[in-house]
Short mmCIF file of C-alpha atoms in Angstrom, two decimals:
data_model
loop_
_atom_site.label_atom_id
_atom_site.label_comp_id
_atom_site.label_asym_id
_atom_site.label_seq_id
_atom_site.Cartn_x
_atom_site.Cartn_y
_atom_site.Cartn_z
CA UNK A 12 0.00 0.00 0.00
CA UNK A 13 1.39 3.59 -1.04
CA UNK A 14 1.80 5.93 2.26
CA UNK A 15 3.30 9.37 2.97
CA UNK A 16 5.33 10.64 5.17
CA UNK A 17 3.80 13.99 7.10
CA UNK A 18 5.95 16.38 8.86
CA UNK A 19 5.34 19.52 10.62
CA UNK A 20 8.22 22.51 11.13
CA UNK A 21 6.73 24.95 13.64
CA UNK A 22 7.75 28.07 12.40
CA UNK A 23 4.69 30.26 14.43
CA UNK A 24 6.31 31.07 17.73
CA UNK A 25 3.84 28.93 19.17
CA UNK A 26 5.30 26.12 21.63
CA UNK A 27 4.60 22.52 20.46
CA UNK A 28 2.62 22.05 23.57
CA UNK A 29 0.37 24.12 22.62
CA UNK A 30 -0.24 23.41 18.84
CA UNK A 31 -2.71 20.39 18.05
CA UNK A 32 -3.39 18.13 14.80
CA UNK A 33 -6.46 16.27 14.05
CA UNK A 34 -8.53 14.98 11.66
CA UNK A 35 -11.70 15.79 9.81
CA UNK A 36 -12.93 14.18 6.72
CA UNK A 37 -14.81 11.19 5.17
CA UNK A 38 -12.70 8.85 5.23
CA UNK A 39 -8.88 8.01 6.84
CA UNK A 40 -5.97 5.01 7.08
CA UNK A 41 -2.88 6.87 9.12
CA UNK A 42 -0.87 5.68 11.52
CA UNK A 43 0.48 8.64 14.27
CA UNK A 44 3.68 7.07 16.55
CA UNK A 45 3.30 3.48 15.06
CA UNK A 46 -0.53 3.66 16.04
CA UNK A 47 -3.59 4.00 14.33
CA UNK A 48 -4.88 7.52 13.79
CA UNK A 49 -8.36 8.19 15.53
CA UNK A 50 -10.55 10.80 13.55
CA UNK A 51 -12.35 13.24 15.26
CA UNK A 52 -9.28 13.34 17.94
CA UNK A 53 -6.62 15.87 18.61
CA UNK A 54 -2.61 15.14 19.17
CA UNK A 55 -0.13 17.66 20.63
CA UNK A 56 2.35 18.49 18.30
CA UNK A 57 4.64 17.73 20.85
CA UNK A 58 3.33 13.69 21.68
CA UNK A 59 4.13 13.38 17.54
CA UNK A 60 6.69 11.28 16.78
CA UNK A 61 5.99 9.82 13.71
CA UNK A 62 2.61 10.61 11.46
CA UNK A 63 2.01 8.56 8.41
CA UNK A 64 -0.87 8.26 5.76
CA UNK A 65 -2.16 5.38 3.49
CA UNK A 66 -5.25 6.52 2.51
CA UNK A 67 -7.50 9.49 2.90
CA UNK A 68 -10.15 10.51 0.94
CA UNK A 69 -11.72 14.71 0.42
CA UNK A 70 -10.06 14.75 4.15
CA UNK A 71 -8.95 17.97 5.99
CA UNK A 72 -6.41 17.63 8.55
CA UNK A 73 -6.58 20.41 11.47
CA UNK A 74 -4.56 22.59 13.07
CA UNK A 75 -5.55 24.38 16.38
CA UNK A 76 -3.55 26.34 18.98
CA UNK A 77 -4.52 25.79 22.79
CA UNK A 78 -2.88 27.27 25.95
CA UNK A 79 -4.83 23.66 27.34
CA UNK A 80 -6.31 20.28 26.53
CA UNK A 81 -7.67 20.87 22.87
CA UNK A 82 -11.54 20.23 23.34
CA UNK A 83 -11.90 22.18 19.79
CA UNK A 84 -14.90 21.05 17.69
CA UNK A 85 -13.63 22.58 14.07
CA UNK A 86 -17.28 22.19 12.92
CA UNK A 87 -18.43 24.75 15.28
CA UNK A 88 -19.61 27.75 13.60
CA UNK A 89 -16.85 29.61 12.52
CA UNK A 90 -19.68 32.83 12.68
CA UNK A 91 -21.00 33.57 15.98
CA UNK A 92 -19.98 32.05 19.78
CA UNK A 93 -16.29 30.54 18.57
CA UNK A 94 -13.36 32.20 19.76
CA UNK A 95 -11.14 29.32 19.09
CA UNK A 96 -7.95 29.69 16.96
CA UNK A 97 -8.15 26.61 14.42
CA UNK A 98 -7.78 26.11 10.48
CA UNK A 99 -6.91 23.45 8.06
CA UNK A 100 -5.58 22.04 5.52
CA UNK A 101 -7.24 19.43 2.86
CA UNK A 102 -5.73 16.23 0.80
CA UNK A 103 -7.00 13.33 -1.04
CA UNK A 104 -4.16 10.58 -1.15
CA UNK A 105 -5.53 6.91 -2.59
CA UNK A 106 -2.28 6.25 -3.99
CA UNK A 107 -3.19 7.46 -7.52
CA UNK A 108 -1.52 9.59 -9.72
CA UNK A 109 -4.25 12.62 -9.30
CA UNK A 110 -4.04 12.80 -5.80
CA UNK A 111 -3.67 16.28 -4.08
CA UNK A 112 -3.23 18.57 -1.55
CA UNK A 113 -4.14 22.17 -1.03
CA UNK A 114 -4.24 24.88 1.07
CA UNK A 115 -7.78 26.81 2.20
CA UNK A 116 -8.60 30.32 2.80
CA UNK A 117 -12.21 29.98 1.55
CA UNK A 118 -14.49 29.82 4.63
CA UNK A 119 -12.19 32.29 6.94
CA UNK A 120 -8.35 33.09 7.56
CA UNK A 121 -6.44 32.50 10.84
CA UNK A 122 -3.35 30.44 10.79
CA UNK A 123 -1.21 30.83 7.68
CA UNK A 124 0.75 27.92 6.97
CA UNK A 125 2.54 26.01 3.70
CA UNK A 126 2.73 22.99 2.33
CA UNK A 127 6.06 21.26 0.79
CA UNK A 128 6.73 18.17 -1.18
CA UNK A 129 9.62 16.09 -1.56
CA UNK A 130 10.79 12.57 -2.60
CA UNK A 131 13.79 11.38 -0.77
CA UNK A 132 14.88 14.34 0.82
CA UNK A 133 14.95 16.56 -2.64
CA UNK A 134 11.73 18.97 -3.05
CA UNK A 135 9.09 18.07 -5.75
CA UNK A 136 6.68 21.06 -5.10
CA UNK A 137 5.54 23.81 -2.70
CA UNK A 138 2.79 26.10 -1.64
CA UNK A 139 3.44 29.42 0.03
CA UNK A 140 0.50 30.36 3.11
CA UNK A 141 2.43 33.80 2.64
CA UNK A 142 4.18 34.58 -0.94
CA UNK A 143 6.90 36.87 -1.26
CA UNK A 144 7.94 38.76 1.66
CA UNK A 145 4.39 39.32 2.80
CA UNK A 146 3.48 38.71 6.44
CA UNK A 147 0.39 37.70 8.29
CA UNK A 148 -0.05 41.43 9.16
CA UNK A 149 0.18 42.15 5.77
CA UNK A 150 -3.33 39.96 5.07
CA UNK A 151 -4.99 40.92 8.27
CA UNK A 152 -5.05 44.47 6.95
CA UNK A 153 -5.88 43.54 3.30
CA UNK A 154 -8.52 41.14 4.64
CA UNK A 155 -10.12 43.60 7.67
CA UNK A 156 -10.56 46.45 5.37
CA UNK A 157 -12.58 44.01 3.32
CA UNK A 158 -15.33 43.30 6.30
CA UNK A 159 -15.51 46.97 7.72
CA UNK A 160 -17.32 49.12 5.16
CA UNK A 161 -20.44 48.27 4.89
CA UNK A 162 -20.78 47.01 1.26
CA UNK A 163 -23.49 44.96 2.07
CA UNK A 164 -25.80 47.67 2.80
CA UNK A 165 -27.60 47.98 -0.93
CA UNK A 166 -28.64 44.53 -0.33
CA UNK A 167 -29.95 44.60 2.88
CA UNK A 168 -32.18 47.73 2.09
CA UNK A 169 -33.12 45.24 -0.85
CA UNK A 170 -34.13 42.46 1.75
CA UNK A 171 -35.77 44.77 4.12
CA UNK A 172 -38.14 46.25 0.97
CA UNK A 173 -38.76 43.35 -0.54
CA UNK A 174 -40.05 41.87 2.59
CA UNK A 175 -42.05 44.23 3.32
CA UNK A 176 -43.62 44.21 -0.19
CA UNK A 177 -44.69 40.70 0.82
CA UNK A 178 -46.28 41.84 3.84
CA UNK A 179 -44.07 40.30 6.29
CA UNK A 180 -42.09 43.77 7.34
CA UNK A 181 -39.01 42.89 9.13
CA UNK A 182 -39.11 43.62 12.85
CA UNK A 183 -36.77 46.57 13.51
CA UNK A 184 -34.16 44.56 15.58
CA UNK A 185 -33.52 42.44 12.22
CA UNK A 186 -33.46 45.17 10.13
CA UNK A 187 -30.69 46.71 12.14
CA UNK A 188 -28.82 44.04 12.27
CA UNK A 189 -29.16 43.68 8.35
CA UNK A 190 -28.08 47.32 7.97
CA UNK A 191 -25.22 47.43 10.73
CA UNK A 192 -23.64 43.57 10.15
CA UNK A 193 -20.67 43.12 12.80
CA UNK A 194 -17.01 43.33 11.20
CA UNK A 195 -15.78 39.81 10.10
CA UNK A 196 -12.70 40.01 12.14
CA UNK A 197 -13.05 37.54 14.98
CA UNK A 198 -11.42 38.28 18.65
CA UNK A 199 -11.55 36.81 22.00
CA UNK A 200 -12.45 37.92 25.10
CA UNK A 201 -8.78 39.71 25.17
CA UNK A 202 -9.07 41.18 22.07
CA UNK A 203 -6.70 38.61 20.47
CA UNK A 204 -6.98 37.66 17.12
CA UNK A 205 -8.78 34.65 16.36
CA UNK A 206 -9.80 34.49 12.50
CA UNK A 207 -11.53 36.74 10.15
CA UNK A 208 -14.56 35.28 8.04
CA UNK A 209 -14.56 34.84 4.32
CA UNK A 210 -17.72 35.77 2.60
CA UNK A 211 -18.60 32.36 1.38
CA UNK A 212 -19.53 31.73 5.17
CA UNK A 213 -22.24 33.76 5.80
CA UNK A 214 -25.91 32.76 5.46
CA UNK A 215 -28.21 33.57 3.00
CA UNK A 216 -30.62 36.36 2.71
CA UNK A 217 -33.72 34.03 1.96
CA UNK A 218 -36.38 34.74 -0.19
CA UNK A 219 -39.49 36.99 0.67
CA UNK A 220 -41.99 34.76 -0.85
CA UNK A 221 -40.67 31.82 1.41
CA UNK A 222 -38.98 32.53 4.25
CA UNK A 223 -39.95 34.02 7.48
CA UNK A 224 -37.03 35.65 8.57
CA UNK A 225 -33.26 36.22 6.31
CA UNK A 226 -30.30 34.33 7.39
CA UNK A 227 -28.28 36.32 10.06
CA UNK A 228 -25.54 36.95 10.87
CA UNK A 229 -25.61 39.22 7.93
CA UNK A 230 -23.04 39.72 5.78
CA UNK A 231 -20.09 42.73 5.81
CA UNK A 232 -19.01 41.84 2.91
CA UNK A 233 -20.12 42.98 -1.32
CA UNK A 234 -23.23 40.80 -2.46
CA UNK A 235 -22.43 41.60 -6.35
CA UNK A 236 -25.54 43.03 -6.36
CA UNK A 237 -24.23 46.17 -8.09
CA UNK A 238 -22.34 43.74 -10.63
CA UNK A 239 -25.57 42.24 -11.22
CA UNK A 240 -27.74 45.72 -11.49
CA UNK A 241 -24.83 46.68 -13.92
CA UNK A 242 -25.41 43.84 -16.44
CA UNK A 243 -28.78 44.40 -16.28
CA UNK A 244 -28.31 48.26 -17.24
CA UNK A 245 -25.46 47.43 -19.73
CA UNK A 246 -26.57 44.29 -21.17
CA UNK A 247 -29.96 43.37 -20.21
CA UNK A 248 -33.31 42.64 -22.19
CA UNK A 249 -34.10 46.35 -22.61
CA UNK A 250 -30.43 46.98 -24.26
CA UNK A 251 -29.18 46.57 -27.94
CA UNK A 252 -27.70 43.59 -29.70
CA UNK A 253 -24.72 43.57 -29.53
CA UNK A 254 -24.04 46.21 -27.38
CA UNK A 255 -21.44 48.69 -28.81
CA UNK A 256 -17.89 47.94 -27.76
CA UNK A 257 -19.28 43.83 -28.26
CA UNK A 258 -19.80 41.29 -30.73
CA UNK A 259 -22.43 38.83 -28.44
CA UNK A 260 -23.45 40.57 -25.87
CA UNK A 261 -26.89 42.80 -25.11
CA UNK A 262 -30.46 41.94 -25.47
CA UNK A 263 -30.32 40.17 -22.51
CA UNK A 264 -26.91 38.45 -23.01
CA UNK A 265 -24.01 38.44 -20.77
CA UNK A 266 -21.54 35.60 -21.50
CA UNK A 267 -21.04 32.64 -23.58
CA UNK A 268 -20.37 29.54 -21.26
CA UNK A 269 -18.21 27.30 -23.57
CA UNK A 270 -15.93 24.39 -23.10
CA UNK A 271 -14.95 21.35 -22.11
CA UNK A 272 -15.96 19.14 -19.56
CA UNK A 273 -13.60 15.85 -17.67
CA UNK A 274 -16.30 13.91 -16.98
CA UNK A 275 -16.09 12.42 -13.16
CA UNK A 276 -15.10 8.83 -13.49
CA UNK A 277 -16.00 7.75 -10.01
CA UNK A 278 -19.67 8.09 -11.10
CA UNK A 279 -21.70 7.02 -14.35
CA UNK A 280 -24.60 8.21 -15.89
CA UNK A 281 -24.20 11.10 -18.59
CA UNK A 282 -24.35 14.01 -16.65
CA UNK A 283 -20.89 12.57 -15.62
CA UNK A 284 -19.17 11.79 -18.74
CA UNK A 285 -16.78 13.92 -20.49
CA UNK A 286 -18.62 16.10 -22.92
CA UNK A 287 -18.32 19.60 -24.61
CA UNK A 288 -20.92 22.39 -23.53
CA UNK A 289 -22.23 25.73 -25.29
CA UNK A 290 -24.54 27.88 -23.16
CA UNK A 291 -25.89 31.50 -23.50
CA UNK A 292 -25.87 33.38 -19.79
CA UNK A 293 -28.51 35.78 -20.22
CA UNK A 294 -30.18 37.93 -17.39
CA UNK A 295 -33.26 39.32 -17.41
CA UNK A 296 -35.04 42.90 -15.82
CA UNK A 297 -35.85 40.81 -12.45
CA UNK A 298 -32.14 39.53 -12.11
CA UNK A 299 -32.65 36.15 -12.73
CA UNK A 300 -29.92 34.31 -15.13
CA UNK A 301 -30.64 31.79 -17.51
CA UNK A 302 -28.05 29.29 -18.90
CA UNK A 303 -29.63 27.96 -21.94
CA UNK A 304 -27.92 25.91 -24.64
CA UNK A 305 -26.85 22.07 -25.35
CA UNK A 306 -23.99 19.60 -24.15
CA UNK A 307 -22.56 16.91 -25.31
CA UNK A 308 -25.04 14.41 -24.15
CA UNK A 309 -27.71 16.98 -23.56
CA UNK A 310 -29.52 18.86 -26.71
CA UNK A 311 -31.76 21.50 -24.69
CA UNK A 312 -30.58 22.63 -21.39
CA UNK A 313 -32.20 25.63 -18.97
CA UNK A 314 -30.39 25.80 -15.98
CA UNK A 315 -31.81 29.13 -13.81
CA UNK A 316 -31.39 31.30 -10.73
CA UNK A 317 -33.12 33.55 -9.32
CA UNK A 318 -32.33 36.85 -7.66
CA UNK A 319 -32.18 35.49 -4.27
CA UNK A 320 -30.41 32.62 -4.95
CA UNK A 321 -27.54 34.80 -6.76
CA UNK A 322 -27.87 37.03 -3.64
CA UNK A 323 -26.74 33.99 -1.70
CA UNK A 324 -22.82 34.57 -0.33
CA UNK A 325 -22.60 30.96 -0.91
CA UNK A 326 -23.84 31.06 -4.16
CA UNK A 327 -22.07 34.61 -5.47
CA UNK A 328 -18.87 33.52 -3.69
CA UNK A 329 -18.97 29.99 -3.69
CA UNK A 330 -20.70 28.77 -6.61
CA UNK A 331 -22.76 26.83 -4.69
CA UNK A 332 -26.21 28.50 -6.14
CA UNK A 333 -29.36 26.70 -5.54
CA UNK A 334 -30.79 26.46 -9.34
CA UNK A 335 -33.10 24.94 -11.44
CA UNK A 336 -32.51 22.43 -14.39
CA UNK A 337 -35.08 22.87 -16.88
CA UNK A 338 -37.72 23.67 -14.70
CA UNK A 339 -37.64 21.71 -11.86
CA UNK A 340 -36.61 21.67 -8.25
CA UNK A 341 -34.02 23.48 -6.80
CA UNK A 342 -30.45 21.62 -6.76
CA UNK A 343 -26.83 22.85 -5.62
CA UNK A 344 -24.21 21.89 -7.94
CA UNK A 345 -22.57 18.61 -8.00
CA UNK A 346 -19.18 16.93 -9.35
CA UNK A 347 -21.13 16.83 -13.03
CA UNK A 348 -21.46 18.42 -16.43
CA UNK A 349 -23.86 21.31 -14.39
CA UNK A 350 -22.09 22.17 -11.70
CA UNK A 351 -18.42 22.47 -14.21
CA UNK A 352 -20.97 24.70 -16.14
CA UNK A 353 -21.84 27.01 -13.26
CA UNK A 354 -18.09 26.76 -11.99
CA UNK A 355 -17.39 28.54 -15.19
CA UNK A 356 -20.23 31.12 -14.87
CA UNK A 357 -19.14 32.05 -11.10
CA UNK A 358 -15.55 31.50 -11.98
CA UNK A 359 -16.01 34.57 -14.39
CA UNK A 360 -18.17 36.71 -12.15
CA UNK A 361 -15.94 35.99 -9.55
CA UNK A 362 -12.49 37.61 -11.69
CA UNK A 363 -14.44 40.04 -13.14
CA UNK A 364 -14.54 38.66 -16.24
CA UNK A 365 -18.41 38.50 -17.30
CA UNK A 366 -19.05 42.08 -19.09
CA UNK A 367 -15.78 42.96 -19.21
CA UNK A 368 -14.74 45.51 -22.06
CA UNK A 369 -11.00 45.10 -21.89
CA UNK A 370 -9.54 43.92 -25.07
CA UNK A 371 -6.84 41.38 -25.94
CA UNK A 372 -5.28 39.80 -28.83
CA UNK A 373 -6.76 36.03 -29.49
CA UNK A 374 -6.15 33.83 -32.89
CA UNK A 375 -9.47 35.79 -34.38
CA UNK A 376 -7.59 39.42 -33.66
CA UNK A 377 -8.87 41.52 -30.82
CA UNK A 378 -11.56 40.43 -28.71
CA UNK A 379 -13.61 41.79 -25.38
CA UNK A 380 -12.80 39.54 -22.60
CA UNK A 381 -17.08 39.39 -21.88
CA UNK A 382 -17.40 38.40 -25.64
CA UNK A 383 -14.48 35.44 -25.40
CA UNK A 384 -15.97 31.65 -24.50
CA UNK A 385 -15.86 31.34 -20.73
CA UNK A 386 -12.80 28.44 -21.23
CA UNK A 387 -10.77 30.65 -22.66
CA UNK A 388 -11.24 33.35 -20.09
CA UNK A 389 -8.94 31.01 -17.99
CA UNK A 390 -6.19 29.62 -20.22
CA UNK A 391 -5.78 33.41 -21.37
CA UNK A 392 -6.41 36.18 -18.83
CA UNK A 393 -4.43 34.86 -15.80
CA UNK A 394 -0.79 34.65 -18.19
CA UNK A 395 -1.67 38.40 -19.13
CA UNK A 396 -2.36 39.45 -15.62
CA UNK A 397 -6.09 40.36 -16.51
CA UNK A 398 -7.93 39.83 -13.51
CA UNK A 399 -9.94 41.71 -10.57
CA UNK A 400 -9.46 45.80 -10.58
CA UNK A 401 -7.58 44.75 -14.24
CA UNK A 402 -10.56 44.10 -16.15
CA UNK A 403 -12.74 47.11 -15.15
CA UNK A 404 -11.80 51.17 -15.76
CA UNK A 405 -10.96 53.13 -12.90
CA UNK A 406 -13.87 53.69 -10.29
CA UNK A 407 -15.28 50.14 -10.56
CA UNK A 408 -14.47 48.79 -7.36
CA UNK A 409 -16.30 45.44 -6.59
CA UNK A 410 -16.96 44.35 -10.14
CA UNK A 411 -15.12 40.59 -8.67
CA UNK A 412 -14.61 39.19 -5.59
CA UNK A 413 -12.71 41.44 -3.66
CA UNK A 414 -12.02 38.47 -1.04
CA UNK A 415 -10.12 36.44 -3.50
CA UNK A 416 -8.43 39.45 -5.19
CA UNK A 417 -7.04 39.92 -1.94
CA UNK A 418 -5.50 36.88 -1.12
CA UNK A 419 -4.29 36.11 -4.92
CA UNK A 420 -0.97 37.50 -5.23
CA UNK A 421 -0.45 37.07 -1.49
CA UNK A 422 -0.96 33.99 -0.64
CA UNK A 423 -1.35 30.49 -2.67
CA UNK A 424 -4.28 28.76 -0.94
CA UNK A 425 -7.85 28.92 -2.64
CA UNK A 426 -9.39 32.20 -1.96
CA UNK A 427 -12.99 30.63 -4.42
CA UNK A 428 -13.99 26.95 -4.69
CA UNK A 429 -12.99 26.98 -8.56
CA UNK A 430 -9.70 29.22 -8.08
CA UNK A 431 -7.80 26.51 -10.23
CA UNK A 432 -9.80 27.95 -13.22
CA UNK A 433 -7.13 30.85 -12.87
CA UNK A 434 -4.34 29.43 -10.47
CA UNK A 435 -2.33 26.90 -9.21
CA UNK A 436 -3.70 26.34 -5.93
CA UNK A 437 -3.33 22.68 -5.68
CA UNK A 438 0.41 20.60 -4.60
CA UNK A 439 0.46 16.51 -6.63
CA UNK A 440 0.87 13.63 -4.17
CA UNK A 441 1.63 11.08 -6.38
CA UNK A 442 3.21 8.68 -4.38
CA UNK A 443 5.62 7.72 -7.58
CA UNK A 444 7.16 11.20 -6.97
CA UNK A 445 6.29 12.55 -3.46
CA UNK A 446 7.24 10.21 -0.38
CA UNK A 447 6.56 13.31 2.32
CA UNK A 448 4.49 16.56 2.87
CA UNK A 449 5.49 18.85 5.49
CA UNK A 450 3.30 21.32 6.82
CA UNK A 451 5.13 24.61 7.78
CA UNK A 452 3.09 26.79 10.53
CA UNK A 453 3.84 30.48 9.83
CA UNK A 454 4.04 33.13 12.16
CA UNK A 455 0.48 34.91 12.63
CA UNK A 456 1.30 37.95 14.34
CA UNK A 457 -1.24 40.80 13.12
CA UNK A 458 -2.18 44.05 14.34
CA UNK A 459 -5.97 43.31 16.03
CA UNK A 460 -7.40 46.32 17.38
#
C-alpha cells in the first residue's frame, strides 16, 4: 500500500505544547507514533513522533492552537460564539496519480501555513501560506478592510423592501442588524486575534416569498448586487444587440459559457461523462440568469437562478447557487457536467470577467474579454495578468470578488472553490514522486485592534 510521510516545522512562535493536529474528513488510514490515527481526535504536536498516511479521501487535517487540553470542535460555527484559533488544511491521497493537496482560505483566515513536497529528501513542489515577503499582518489588513465598510448595505435595504412588499415587514431589531452587520474580524475575550470570516460563510438572505425571517448573521461583505444591477443596465433585455464595444453581448446576453468538460469517473450516468458544452448566460429585468444551450449528451438545457439565490454569499462567492434544471426543483451543484458549467459562470463573475470591455489579442484578432468563450477566459487572462481591478476602468471597485483578489498575489491557498480555473492552488501527491508533505506553521502575528 502507497503511504506518505507527514511532517510539521513549527515556524509560528507557538510552543509545540500548545499546537494540536487532528482529523476531519470522510474517510482516513494513518498511523500517528506506530498507532492508528483516531478521527475526530486531537494530538499535541509535541506527543508526535511519527505521522504517516495510506489513505484518505476529500479529508482535511486540522490545526488548532490551545494554551490547554484541545476540546476544539472545528465544525463549530466559525460565525457567531467561537473564539477558538483553528484552520486546516485538505488532501486526497488513494495512492493514484491525481491525488492532491491544497491549502484553504475559503471559509475564513487565521493560521497561515505552507505545504512542501519532496521525494527522498529533494523537493518536488511547494505552496506558500504567505508569498513573497508578505506577512500575516500584511493579510490581516488587506482582509479587515474588506469586512468593515459596509458594502453589504444595498442589499440589505433590498431584503428589508422586498419583505415588506410581501407583507411580512421585518421587525426593527432584524433590520438593524441587516443594515449594521458586525465586522468579520473575529477576537476573543482579550481582544486577540482569532480568524476573520470569508464571505462564502455567511448565510443567506432568503427569499421573501418563502422565508420568514433572512439568514443572520448578515453579511459585511459585497453581495455583487451592483455587478448584477450593472449587467442588467449594460446588457440586459431592454439593451441593444450587440451592445457597442461587443460582438455577443446585449439583449439580454451576458456571457457565452463554452468548453470542455472531464467527466467524473467515479460516477456514471451522462451528466458525468466527459462532454463539450455551449450555453448562453442571459439575465433578465428581475435579475434572474438563464443558462440555456446544449452539451454533449444533452440537446436543450435551462439551468436558472433567481435573484435570491444569486444574492446567496454561498452562491455569489462559492458557486454553490441553488438552481433549477429545466424547470424543476431546486439543486446545488454537483461533481457533473452542471455544476463544471456554473463553476465557469461564477468562476467569471468571480475575476471580473463577465461584461468585461477590456480587449486582448486572441487567434481571431482583438476580442472583449465578456465576448471570449468562458474556457478561454482562464487559459488566457491569468498569463496576461487580466484579472480583478484589471478588467474594469478606474472607479469600478467590486466588479469581482474582492475576497479572493485579496489573497491572490499574497498567498497560494484557494481564496474561491474553482480558483484553479485561474491558479495553481493545488500541490500533486503522487506517491511515484512525493514520499513526504510537510506542513510549515507560519508566524500569525497581526495588528488586532
Amino acid at each position: 500500500m502507497a503511504s506518505i510521510t507527514l511532517t510539521v516545522t513549527n515556524n509560528s512562535g507557538t510552543p509545540d505544547t500548545d499546537v494540536y493536529l487532528g482529523f476531519w474528513g470522510s474517510s482516513l488510514s494513518a498511523t500517528i507514533n506506530g498507532a492508528a490515527m483516531t478521527a475526530q481526535t486531537w494530538y499535541a504536536l509535541s506527543s508526535i513522533t511519527s505521522f504517516t498516511i495510506e489513505d484518505t479521501t476529500s479529508g482535511r487535517i486540522y490545526v488548532a492552537y490551545s494554551a490547554t487540553t484541545c476540546t476544539i470542535d472545528p465544525n463549530a460555527s466559525v460565525l457567531t460564539g467561537n473564539d477558538n484559533i483553528f484552520d486546516k488544511f485538505e488532501l486526497t491521497f488513494d495512492g493514484t496519480p491525481t491525488g492532491c493537496a491544497d491549502l484553504t482560505a475559503i471559509d475564513f483566515w487565521s493560521i497561515p501555513m505552507s505545504l512542501d513536497t519532496s521525494l527522498q529528501g529533494t523537493s518536488v513542489g511547494s505552496l506558500a501560506g504567505l508569498t513573497g515577503s508578505t506577512t500575516a499582518a500584511d493579510v490581516y489588513t488587506s482582509l479587515a478592510a474588506l469586512s468593515d465598510p459596509v458594502q453589504s448595505t444595498p442589499a440589505a435595504k433590498a431584503v428589508i423592501a422586498a419583505f415588506a412588499a410581501d407583507g411580512n415587514a421585518l421587525p426593527a431589531g432584524v433590520a438593524q442588524q441587516l443594515l449594521n452587520p458586525a465586522s468579520g474580524v473575529v477576537t476573543d475575550g482579550s481582544g486577540n486575534f482569532v480568524r476573520i470570516i470569508g464571505p462564502n460563510s455567511y448565510p443567506p438572505f432568503g427569499s421573501p416569498s418563502t422565508d420568514a425571517m433572512p439568514g443572520l448573521p448578515a453579511t459585511p461583505y459585497d453581495t455583487f448586487l451592483s455587478y448584477y444591477d450593472a449587467l442588467i443596465e449594460t446588457f440586459g433585455p431592454k439593451t441593444t444587440a450587440p451592445v457597442p464595444g461587443f460582438t455577443s453581448l446585449g439583449g439580454g446576453t451576458i456571457a457565452l459559457i463554452k468548453g470542455n468538460f472531464a467527466g467524473n469517473d467515479k460516477e456514471t450516468g451522462p451528466i458525468y461523462e466527459a462532454q463539450t458544452y455551449d450555453l448562453t448566460a442571459s439575465i433578465d429585468a428581475a435579475g434572474t440568469i438563464t443558462l440555456s444551450g446544449s452539451t454533449g449528451q444533452f440537446s436543450s438545457v435551462t439551468i436558472t437562478i433567481d435573484r435570491w439565490n444569486l444574492l446567496n454569499p454561498a452562491a455569489s462567492y462559492g458557486a454553490n447557487p441553488a438552481f433549477s434544471l429545466n424547470g424543476g426543483a431546486l439543486q446545488t451543484p454537483g461533481n457533473d457536467v452542471w455544476g463544471w458549467v456554473l463553476g465557469d459562470f461564477f468562476a467569471g463573475l468571480n475575476i471580473g470577467a463577465i461584461g468585461s470591455a477590456v480587449t486582448v489579442q486572441g487567434s481571431g484578432g482583438t476580442i472583449a474579454v465578456g465576448d471570449m468563450a468562458s474556457s478561454d477566459w482562464f487559459s488566457t487572462l491569468p498569463g496576461k495578468g487580466l484579472l480583478f481591478a484589471a478588467l474594469w476602468p478606474t472607479g469600478i471597485t467590486n466588479h469581482w470578488n474582492q475576497w479572493a483578489a485579496a489573497l491572490n498575489p499574497c498567498s497560494q491557498a484557494y481564496n474561491f472553490a474553482f480558483a484553479e480555473r485561474f491558479s495553481a492552488p493545488q500541490l500533486n501527491l503522487n506517491p511515484a514522486s512525493v514520499d513526504t508533505l510537510t506542513v510549515t506553521l507560519l508566524d500569525r502575528t497581526v495588528t488586532s485592534g
